[in-house]
Amino acid sequence: MTSLAPPTKQVWWREHIEKGELIWITVVVVWGIIMTLMMPFWHVYGDQNLSGETYKTTPAAFLEKTQAVVDQWTVRTEGQFNKPVVKPPVGADIYLVGRLWDWWPSYELEAGQSYRMHIMSTDWQHGFSLQPANINLQVLPGYDAVITVTPNKAGEYAIVCNEYCGVGHHNMVGKIYVTEGRG
Ligand code: CUA
């Protein structure tokens, strides 16, 4: 005796489907099509789905580039662990490391100016979530994700992690300061 008994009727796929079940199947299929179409729609009309470039790299190579940016353009440090705050020149390539449990370094950017921001994890999966702008990006080790950032409003922005990554997940916070542009 096995729990996986073969169907008693050999042509089970031609059996009558309950009306309720048929309605649910239809709802699910239609909703699936709508949600699939929403992806290209929000890509074009939404402000949240970023299109960017992605390059394969290694944690060591990425950390080296990040360190170079920190060494060149750090203007101050802050917090308990003296996290560098980097103020890069307009248009620069800047690097943000996501790791257990930190976004490193912090940045100070000018409103109205564009920067090429590279984001990568050096250990495992994290989620870049810029608040309160609500811009989200998956961050994976080995993949340098590049986005063009043009802050449009001065203020203090927090980067939180929105992929659960262990006991320090809720402490994984970074900062981007946006200052008024020089006009
Ligand atoms: Cu990193 Cu959660």
PDB file of N, CA, C and O in Angstrom, residues 93-159:
ATOM      1  N   ASP A  93      32.706  58.480 -10.138  1.00  0.00           N
ATOM      2  CA  ASP A  93      32.298  57.112  -9.839  1.00  0.00           C
ATOM      3  C   ASP A  93      32.486  56.903  -8.343  1.00  0.00           C
ATOM      4  O   ASP A  93      33.584  57.101  -7.825  1.00  0.00           O
ATOM      5  N   ILE A  94      31.398  56.534  -7.649  1.00  0.00           N
ATOM      6  CA  ILE A  94      31.516  56.327  -6.206  1.00  0.00           C
ATOM      7  C   ILE A  94      31.098  54.899  -5.868  1.00  0.00           C
ATOM      8  O   ILE A  94      30.339  54.272  -6.616  1.00  0.00           O
ATOM      9  N   TYR A  95      31.607  54.385  -4.765  1.00  0.00           N
ATOM     10  CA  TYR A  95      31.447  52.966  -4.440  1.00  0.00           C
ATOM     11  C   TYR A  95      30.854  52.791  -3.059  1.00  0.00           C
ATOM     12  O   TYR A  95      31.307  53.404  -2.091  1.00  0.00           O
ATOM     13  N   LEU A  96      29.841  51.933  -2.987  1.00  0.00           N
ATOM     14  CA  LEU A  96      29.184  51.664  -1.711  1.00  0.00           C
ATOM     15  C   LEU A  96      29.228  50.160  -1.444  1.00  0.00           C
ATOM     16  O   LEU A  96      28.756  49.365  -2.253  1.00  0.00           O
ATOM     17  N   VAL A  97      29.800  49.811  -0.301  1.00  0.00           N
ATOM     18  CA  VAL A  97      29.904  48.398   0.073  1.00  0.00           C
ATOM     19  C   VAL A  97      28.778  48.048   1.043  1.00  0.00           C
ATOM     20  O   VAL A  97      28.568  48.741   2.030  1.00  0.00           O
ATOM     21  N   GLY A  98      28.069  46.972   0.756  1.00  0.00           N
ATOM     22  CA  GLY A  98      27.098  46.412   1.691  1.00  0.00           C
ATOM     23  C   GLY A  98      27.713  45.172   2.295  1.00  0.00           C
ATOM     24  O   GLY A  98      28.232  44.326   1.575  1.00  0.00           O
ATOM     25  N   ARG A  99      27.735  45.105   3.628  1.00  0.00           N
ATOM     26  CA  ARG A  99      28.315  43.918   4.267  1.00  0.00           C
ATOM     27  C   ARG A  99      27.734  43.785   5.663  1.00  0.00           C
ATOM     28  O   ARG A  99      27.084  44.714   6.159  1.00  0.00           O
ATOM     29  N   LEU A 100      27.991  42.672   6.303  1.00  0.00           N
ATOM     30  CA  LEU A 100      27.465  42.420   7.652  1.00  0.00           C
ATOM     31  C   LEU A 100      28.098  43.391   8.633  1.00  0.00           C
ATOM     32  O   LEU A 100      29.286  43.275   8.881  1.00  0.00           O
ATOM     33  N   TRP A 101      27.474  44.321   9.277  1.00  0.00           N
ATOM     34  CA  TRP A 101      26.145  44.817   9.000  1.00  0.00           C
ATOM     35  C   TRP A 101      26.253  46.308   8.846  1.00  0.00           C
ATOM     36  O   TRP A 101      26.027  47.058   9.786  1.00  0.00           O
ATOM     37  N   ASP A 102      26.608  46.713   7.675  1.00  0.00           N
ATOM     38  CA  ASP A 102      26.986  48.095   7.455  1.00  0.00           C
ATOM     39  C   ASP A 102      26.879  48.447   5.968  1.00  0.00           C
ATOM     40  O   ASP A 102      27.066  47.596   5.110  1.00  0.00           O
ATOM     41  N   TRP A 103      26.573  49.714   5.710  1.00  0.00           N
ATOM     42  CA  TRP A 103      26.751  50.282   4.369  1.00  0.00           C
ATOM     43  C   TRP A 103      27.921  51.235   4.478  1.00  0.00           C
ATOM     44  O   TRP A 103      27.899  52.137   5.319  1.00  0.00           O
ATOM     45  N   TRP A 104      28.934  51.054   3.680  1.00  0.00           N
ATOM     46  CA  TRP A 104      30.187  51.773   3.881  1.00  0.00           C
ATOM     47  C   TRP A 104      30.716  52.316   2.566  1.00  0.00           C
ATOM     48  O   TRP A 104      30.727  51.579   1.579  1.00  0.00           O
ATOM     49  N   PRO A 105      31.193  53.546   2.493  1.00  0.00           N
ATOM     50  CA  PRO A 105      31.126  54.590   3.523  1.00  0.00           C
ATOM     51  C   PRO A 105      29.825  55.387   3.423  1.00  0.00           C
ATOM     52  O   PRO A 105      28.918  54.987   2.693  1.00  0.00           O
ATOM     53  N   SER A 106      29.743  56.535   4.134  1.00  0.00           N
ATOM     54  CA  SER A 106      28.640  57.480   3.942  1.00  0.00           C
ATOM     55  C   SER A 106      29.057  58.465   2.857  1.00  0.00           C
ATOM     56  O   SER A 106      30.242  58.632   2.587  1.00  0.00           O
ATOM     57  N   TYR A 107      28.066  59.091   2.238  1.00  0.00           N
ATOM     58  CA  TYR A 107      28.377  60.046   1.167  1.00  0.00           C
ATOM     59  C   TYR A 107      27.713  61.385   1.406  1.00  0.00           C
ATOM     60  O   TYR A 107      26.667  61.462   2.055  1.00  0.00           O
ATOM     61  N   GLU A 108      28.344  62.412   0.866  1.00  0.00           N
ATOM     62  CA  GLU A 108      27.730  63.733   0.849  1.00  0.00           C
ATOM     63  C   GLU A 108      27.678  64.175  -0.605  1.00  0.00           C
ATOM     64  O   GLU A 108      28.722  64.339  -1.249  1.00  0.00           O
ATOM     65  N   LEU A 109      26.488  64.314  -1.138  1.00  0.00           N
ATOM     66  CA  LEU A 109      26.315  64.624  -2.556  1.00  0.00           C
ATOM     67  C   LEU A 109      25.616  65.971  -2.714  1.00  0.00           C
ATOM     68  O   LEU A 109      24.959  66.449  -1.799  1.00  0.00           O
ATOM     69  N   GLU A 110      25.746  66.529  -3.907  1.00  0.00           N
ATOM     70  CA  GLU A 110      25.115  67.813  -4.175  1.00  0.00           C
ATOM     71  C   GLU A 110      23.818  67.617  -4.931  1.00  0.00           C
ATOM     72  O   GLU A 110      23.769  66.860  -5.901  1.00  0.00           O
ATOM     73  N   ALA A 111      22.781  68.326  -4.509  1.00  0.00           N
ATOM     74  CA  ALA A 111      21.494  68.238  -5.201  1.00  0.00           C
ATOM     75  C   ALA A 111      21.648  68.733  -6.630  1.00  0.00           C
ATOM     76  O   ALA A 111      22.396  69.677  -6.892  1.00  0.00           O
ATOM     77  N   GLY A 112      20.977  68.067  -7.537  1.00  0.00           N
ATOM     78  CA  GLY A 112      20.984  68.502  -8.926  1.00  0.00           C
ATOM     79  C   GLY A 112      22.188  68.021  -9.723  1.00  0.00           C
ATOM     80  O   GLY A 112      22.288  68.288 -10.920  1.00  0.00           O
ATOM     81  N   GLN A 113      23.096  67.313  -9.064  1.00  0.00           N
ATOM     82  CA  GLN A 113      24.281  66.805  -9.756  1.00  0.00           C
ATOM     83  C   GLN A 113      24.202  65.284  -9.868  1.00  0.00           C
ATOM     84  O   GLN A 113      23.563  64.644  -9.050  1.00  0.00           O
ATOM     85  N   SER A 114      24.863  64.744 -10.862  1.00  0.00           N
ATOM     86  CA  SER A 114      24.808  63.293 -11.074  1.00  0.00           C
ATOM     87  C   SER A 114      26.113  62.609 -10.678  1.00  0.00           C
ATOM     88  O   SER A 114      27.193  63.177 -10.833  1.00  0.00           O
ATOM     89  N   TYR A 115      25.961  61.413 -10.184  1.00  0.00           N
ATOM     90  CA  TYR A 115      27.109  60.594  -9.786  1.00  0.00           C
ATOM     91  C   TYR A 115      26.839  59.171 -10.267  1.00  0.00           C
ATOM     92  O   TYR A 115      25.679  58.764 -10.367  1.00  0.00           O
ATOM     93  N   ARG A 116      27.909  58.455 -10.569  1.00  0.00           N
ATOM     94  CA  ARG A 116      27.744  57.045 -10.907  1.00  0.00           C
ATOM     95  C   ARG A 116      28.027  56.218  -9.666  1.00  0.00           C
ATOM     96  O   ARG A 116      29.163  56.123  -9.219  1.00  0.00           O
ATOM     97  N   MET A 117      26.977  55.645  -9.117  1.00  0.00           N
ATOM     98  CA  MET A 117      27.138  54.915  -7.870  1.00  0.00           C
ATOM     99  C   MET A 117      27.207  53.412  -8.125  1.00  0.00           C
ATOM    100  O   MET A 117      26.323  52.837  -8.746  1.00  0.00           O
ATOM    101  N   HIS A 118      28.293  52.820  -7.652  1.00  0.00           N
ATOM    102  CA  HIS A 118      28.478  51.373  -7.743  1.00  0.00           C
ATOM    103  C   HIS A 118      28.115  50.763  -6.392  1.00  0.00           C
ATOM    104  O   HIS A 118      28.579  51.241  -5.362  1.00  0.00           O
ATOM    105  N   ILE A 119      27.318  49.728  -6.405  1.00  0.00           N
ATOM    106  CA  ILE A 119      26.929  49.099  -5.139  1.00  0.00           C
ATOM    107  C   ILE A 119      27.204  47.599  -5.228  1.00  0.00           C
ATOM    108  O   ILE A 119      26.847  46.951  -6.214  1.00  0.00           O
ATOM    109  N   MET A 120      27.854  47.070  -4.209  1.00  0.00           N
ATOM    110  CA  MET A 120      28.057  45.629  -4.173  1.00  0.00           C
ATOM    111  C   MET A 120      28.131  45.130  -2.742  1.00  0.00           C
ATOM    112  O   MET A 120      28.526  45.860  -1.839  1.00  0.00           O
ATOM    113  N   SER A 121      27.745  43.882  -2.557  1.00  0.00           N
ATOM    114  CA  SER A 121      27.937  43.229  -1.274  1.00  0.00           C
ATOM    115  C   SER A 121      29.271  42.499  -1.318  1.00  0.00           C
ATOM    116  O   SER A 121      29.676  41.994  -2.364  1.00  0.00           O
ATOM    117  N   THR A 122      29.951  42.458  -0.171  1.00  0.00           N
ATOM    118  CA  THR A 122      31.199  41.702  -0.148  1.00  0.00           C
ATOM    119  C   THR A 122      31.019  40.375   0.603  1.00  0.00           C
ATOM    120  O   THR A 122      31.970  39.628   0.745  1.00  0.00           O
ATOM    121  N   ASP A 123      29.820  40.094   1.088  1.00  0.00           N
ATOM    122  CA  ASP A 123      29.623  38.791   1.720  1.00  0.00           C
ATOM    123  C   ASP A 123      28.414  38.041   1.154  1.00  0.00           C
ATOM    124  O   ASP A 123      28.573  37.143   0.365  1.00  0.00           O
ATOM    125  N   TRP A 124      27.199  38.430   1.531  1.00  0.00           N
ATOM    126  CA  TRP A 124      26.059  37.783   0.892  1.00  0.00           C
ATOM    127  C   TRP A 124      24.970  38.777   0.583  1.00  0.00           C
ATOM    128  O   TRP A 124      25.203  39.966   0.595  1.00  0.00           O
ATOM    129  N   GLN A 125      23.775  38.252   0.322  1.00  0.00           N
ATOM    130  CA  GLN A 125      22.746  39.126  -0.222  1.00  0.00           C
ATOM    131  C   GLN A 125      22.237  40.170   0.776  1.00  0.00           C
ATOM    132  O   GLN A 125      21.877  39.842   1.893  1.00  0.00           O
ATOM    133  N   HIS A 126      22.213  41.420   0.324  1.00  0.00           N
ATOM    134  CA  HIS A 126      21.609  42.491   1.091  1.00  0.00           C
ATOM    135  C   HIS A 126      20.631  43.234   0.177  1.00  0.00           C
ATOM    136  O   HIS A 126      20.642  43.041  -1.030  1.00  0.00           O
ATOM    137  N   GLY A 127      19.823  44.091   0.767  1.00  0.00           N
ATOM    138  CA  GLY A 127      18.899  44.893  -0.026  1.00  0.00           C
ATOM    139  C   GLY A 127      19.148  46.364   0.222  1.00  0.00           C
ATOM    140  O   GLY A 127      19.056  46.828   1.354  1.00  0.00           O
ATOM    141  N   PHE A 128      19.502  47.075  -0.839  1.00  0.00           N
ATOM    142  CA  PHE A 128      19.702  48.521  -0.734  1.00  0.00           C
ATOM    143  C   PHE A 128      18.334  49.185  -0.796  1.00  0.00           C
ATOM    144  O   PHE A 128      17.587  49.009  -1.753  1.00  0.00           O
ATOM    145  N   SER A 129      17.993  49.940   0.234  1.00  0.00           N
ATOM    146  CA  SER A 129      16.718  50.635   0.243  1.00  0.00           C
ATOM    147  C   SER A 129      16.946  52.055   0.725  1.00  0.00           C
ATOM    148  O   SER A 129      17.312  52.278   1.875  1.00  0.00           O
ATOM    149  N   LEU A 130      16.772  53.007  -0.168  1.00  0.00           N
ATOM    150  CA  LEU A 130      17.034  54.407   0.152  1.00  0.00           C
ATOM    151  C   LEU A 130      15.747  55.051   0.656  1.00  0.00           C
ATOM    152  O   LEU A 130      14.743  55.098  -0.053  1.00  0.00           O
ATOM    153  N   GLN A 131      15.814  55.551   1.892  1.00  0.00           N
ATOM    154  CA  GLN A 131      14.630  56.137   2.518  1.00  0.00           C
ATOM    155  C   GLN A 131      14.865  57.616   2.813  1.00  0.00           C
ATOM    156  O   GLN A 131      15.978  57.984   3.160  1.00  0.00           O
ATOM    157  N   PRO A 132      13.839  58.481   2.703  1.00  0.00           N
ATOM    158  CA  PRO A 132      12.455  58.167   2.389  1.00  0.00           C
ATOM    159  C   PRO A 132      12.136  58.119   0.889  1.00  0.00           C
ATOM    160  O   PRO A 132      10.966  58.094   0.527  1.00  0.00           O
ATOM    161  N   ALA A 133      13.144  58.092   0.012  1.00  0.00           N
ATOM    162  CA  ALA A 133      12.846  58.093  -1.424  1.00  0.00           C
ATOM    163  C   ALA A 133      12.248  56.755  -1.877  1.00  0.00           C
ATOM    164  O   ALA A 133      11.599  56.674  -2.908  1.00  0.00           O
ATOM    165  N   ASN A 134      12.465  55.696  -1.081  1.00  0.00           N
ATOM    166  CA  ASN A 134      11.967  54.361  -1.397  1.00  0.00           C
ATOM    167  C   ASN A 134      12.476  53.858  -2.744  1.00  0.00           C
ATOM    168  O   ASN A 134      11.712  53.458  -3.612  1.00  0.00           O
ATOM    169  N   ILE A 135      13.785  53.890  -2.898  1.00  0.00           N
ATOM    170  CA  ILE A 135      14.435  53.314  -4.069  1.00  0.00           C
ATOM    171  C   ILE A 135      15.099  52.022  -3.621  1.00  0.00           C
ATOM    172  O   ILE A 135      15.838  52.017  -2.626  1.00  0.00           O
ATOM    173  N   ASN A 136      14.817  50.938  -4.308  1.00  0.00           N
ATOM    174  CA  ASN A 136      15.262  49.632  -3.834  1.00  0.00           C
ATOM    175  C   ASN A 136      16.056  48.883  -4.883  1.00  0.00           C
ATOM    176  O   ASN A 136      15.776  48.968  -6.075  1.00  0.00           O
ATOM    177  N   LEU A 137      17.040  48.133  -4.412  1.00  0.00           N
ATOM    178  CA  LEU A 137      17.940  47.424  -5.315  1.00  0.00           C
ATOM    179  C   LEU A 137      18.478  46.194  -4.592  1.00  0.00           C
ATOM    180  O   LEU A 137      18.833  46.289  -3.424  1.00  0.00           O
ATOM    181  N   GLN A 138      18.524  45.084  -5.302  1.00  0.00           N
ATOM    182  CA  GLN A 138      19.137  43.900  -4.708  1.00  0.00           C
ATOM    183  C   GLN A 138      20.645  44.001  -4.806  1.00  0.00           C
ATOM    184  O   GLN A 138      21.166  44.399  -5.839  1.00  0.00           O
ATOM    185  N   VAL A 139      21.316  43.639  -3.750  1.00  0.00           N
ATOM    186  CA  VAL A 139      22.763  43.756  -3.725  1.00  0.00           C
ATOM    187  C   VAL A 139      23.367  42.373  -3.503  1.00  0.00           C
ATOM    188  O   VAL A 139      23.093  41.723  -2.495  1.00  0.00           O
ATOM    189  N   LEU A 140      24.158  41.948  -4.471  1.00  0.00           N
ATOM    190  CA  LEU A 140      24.687  40.587  -4.429  1.00  0.00           C
ATOM    191  C   LEU A 140      26.208  40.583  -4.494  1.00  0.00           C
ATOM    192  O   LEU A 140      26.800  41.416  -5.185  1.00  0.00           O
ATOM    193  N   PRO A 141      26.821  39.651  -3.787  1.00  0.00           N
ATOM    194  CA  PRO A 141      28.283  39.570  -3.864  1.00  0.00           C
ATOM    195  C   PRO A 141      28.723  39.184  -5.268  1.00  0.00           C
ATOM    196  O   PRO A 141      28.102  38.339  -5.907  1.00  0.00           O
ATOM    197  N   GLY A 142      29.746  39.841  -5.766  1.00  0.00           N
ATOM    198  CA  GLY A 142      30.284  39.489  -7.077  1.00  0.00           C
ATOM    199  C   GLY A 142      29.705  40.305  -8.210  1.00  0.00           C
ATOM    200  O   GLY A 142      30.199  40.237  -9.329  1.00  0.00           O
ATOM    201  N   TYR A 143      28.652  41.086  -7.938  1.00  0.00           N
ATOM    202  CA  TYR A 143      28.032  41.877  -8.993  1.00  0.00           C
ATOM    203  C   TYR A 143      28.042  43.359  -8.637  1.00  0.00           C
ATOM    204  O   TYR A 143      27.410  43.782  -7.680  1.00  0.00           O
ATOM    205  N   ASP A 144      28.776  44.130  -9.412  1.00  0.00           N
ATOM    206  CA  ASP A 144      28.862  45.565  -9.245  1.00  0.00           C
ATOM    207  C   ASP A 144      27.668  46.176  -9.987  1.00  0.00           C
ATOM    208  O   ASP A 144      27.622  46.178 -11.205  1.00  0.00           O
ATOM    209  N   ALA A 145      26.688  46.659  -9.209  1.00  0.00           N
ATOM    210  CA  ALA A 145      25.499  47.277  -9.808  1.00  0.00           C
ATOM    211  C   ALA A 145      25.723  48.777  -9.879  1.00  0.00           C
ATOM    212  O   ALA A 145      26.018  49.416  -8.873  1.00  0.00           O
ATOM    213  N   VAL A 146      25.611  49.335 -11.091  1.00  0.00           N
ATOM    214  CA  VAL A 146      25.889  50.758 -11.272  1.00  0.00           C
ATOM    215  C   VAL A 146      24.600  51.507 -11.566  1.00  0.00           C
ATOM    216  O   VAL A 146      23.860  51.136 -12.481  1.00  0.00           O
ATOM    217  N   ILE A 147      24.344  52.537 -10.782  1.00  0.00           N
ATOM    218  CA  ILE A 147      23.184  53.389 -11.057  1.00  0.00           C
ATOM    219  C   ILE A 147      23.652  54.837 -11.122  1.00  0.00           C
ATOM    220  O   ILE A 147      24.611  55.217 -10.462  1.00  0.00           O
ATOM    221  N   THR A 148      22.966  55.608 -11.953  1.00  0.00           N
ATOM    222  CA  THR A 148      23.268  57.032 -11.996  1.00  0.00           C
ATOM    223  C   THR A 148      22.345  57.722 -11.002  1.00  0.00           C
ATOM    224  O   THR A 148      21.128  57.594 -11.093  1.00  0.00           O
ATOM    225  N   VAL A 149      22.952  58.402 -10.039  1.00  0.00           N
ATOM    226  CA  VAL A 149      22.191  59.044  -8.971  1.00  0.00           C
ATOM    227  C   VAL A 149      22.196  60.547  -9.196  1.00  0.00           C
ATOM    228  O   VAL A 149      23.252  61.151  -9.335  1.00  0.00           O
ATOM    229  N   THR A 150      21.008  61.145  -9.253  1.00  0.00           N
ATOM    230  CA  THR A 150      20.897  62.594  -9.319  1.00  0.00           C
ATOM    231  C   THR A 150      19.946  63.030  -8.217  1.00  0.00           C
ATOM    232  O   THR A 150      18.733  63.071  -8.412  1.00  0.00           O
ATOM    233  N   PRO A 151      20.472  63.330  -7.020  1.00  0.00           N
ATOM    234  CA  PRO A 151      19.578  63.711  -5.927  1.00  0.00           C
ATOM    235  C   PRO A 151      18.832  64.987  -6.298  1.00  0.00           C
ATOM    236  O   PRO A 151      19.432  65.915  -6.840  1.00  0.00           O
ATOM    237  N   ASN A 152      17.528  65.020  -6.050  1.00  0.00           N
ATOM    238  CA  ASN A 152      16.762  66.202  -6.449  1.00  0.00           C
ATOM    239  C   ASN A 152      16.333  67.047  -5.261  1.00  0.00           C
ATOM    240  O   ASN A 152      15.748  68.106  -5.429  1.00  0.00           O
ATOM    241  N   LYS A 153      16.649  66.583  -4.030  1.00  0.00           N
ATOM    242  CA  LYS A 153      16.215  67.349  -2.860  1.00  0.00           C
ATOM    243  C   LYS A 153      17.263  67.237  -1.771  1.00  0.00           C
ATOM    244  O   LYS A 153      17.725  66.140  -1.465  1.00  0.00           O
ATOM    245  N   ALA A 154      17.649  68.374  -1.206  1.00  0.00           N
ATOM    246  CA  ALA A 154      18.610  68.357  -0.105  1.00  0.00           C
ATOM    247  C   ALA A 154      17.994  67.668   1.108  1.00  0.00           C
ATOM    248  O   ALA A 154      16.783  67.666   1.283  1.00  0.00           O
ATOM    249  N   GLY A 155      18.831  67.067   1.917  1.00  0.00           N
ATOM    250  CA  GLY A 155      18.330  66.397   3.118  1.00  0.00           C
ATOM    251  C   GLY A 155      19.216  65.240   3.509  1.00  0.00           C
ATOM    252  O   GLY A 155      20.283  65.019   2.927  1.00  0.00           O
ATOM    253  N   GLU A 156      18.731  64.509   4.511  1.00  0.00           N
ATOM    254  CA  GLU A 156      19.493  63.390   5.024  1.00  0.00           C
ATOM    255  C   GLU A 156      18.746  62.120   4.655  1.00  0.00           C
ATOM    256  O   GLU A 156      17.577  61.975   4.975  1.00  0.00           O
ATOM    257  N   TYR A 157      19.410  61.235   3.941  1.00  0.00           N
ATOM    258  CA  TYR A 157      18.759  60.003   3.508  1.00  0.00           C
ATOM    259  C   TYR A 157      19.395  58.813   4.212  1.00  0.00           C
ATOM    260  O   TYR A 157      20.604  58.788   4.445  1.00  0.00           O
ATOM    261  N   ALA A 158      18.576  57.840   4.536  1.00  0.00           N
ATOM    262  CA  ALA A 158      19.085  56.635   5.184  1.00  0.00           C
ATOM    263  C   ALA A 158      19.052  55.488   4.189  1.00  0.00           C
ATOM    264  O   ALA A 158      18.141  55.382   3.368  1.00  0.00           O
ATOM    265  N   ILE A 159      20.090  54.661   4.237  1.00  0.00           N
ATOM    266  CA  ILE A 159      20.065  53.422   3.464  1.00  0.00           C
ATOM    267  C   ILE A 159      19.805  52.317   4.472  1.00  0.00           C
ATOM    268  O   ILE A 159      20.581  52.132   5.405  1.00  0.00           O
TER     269      ILE A 159
END
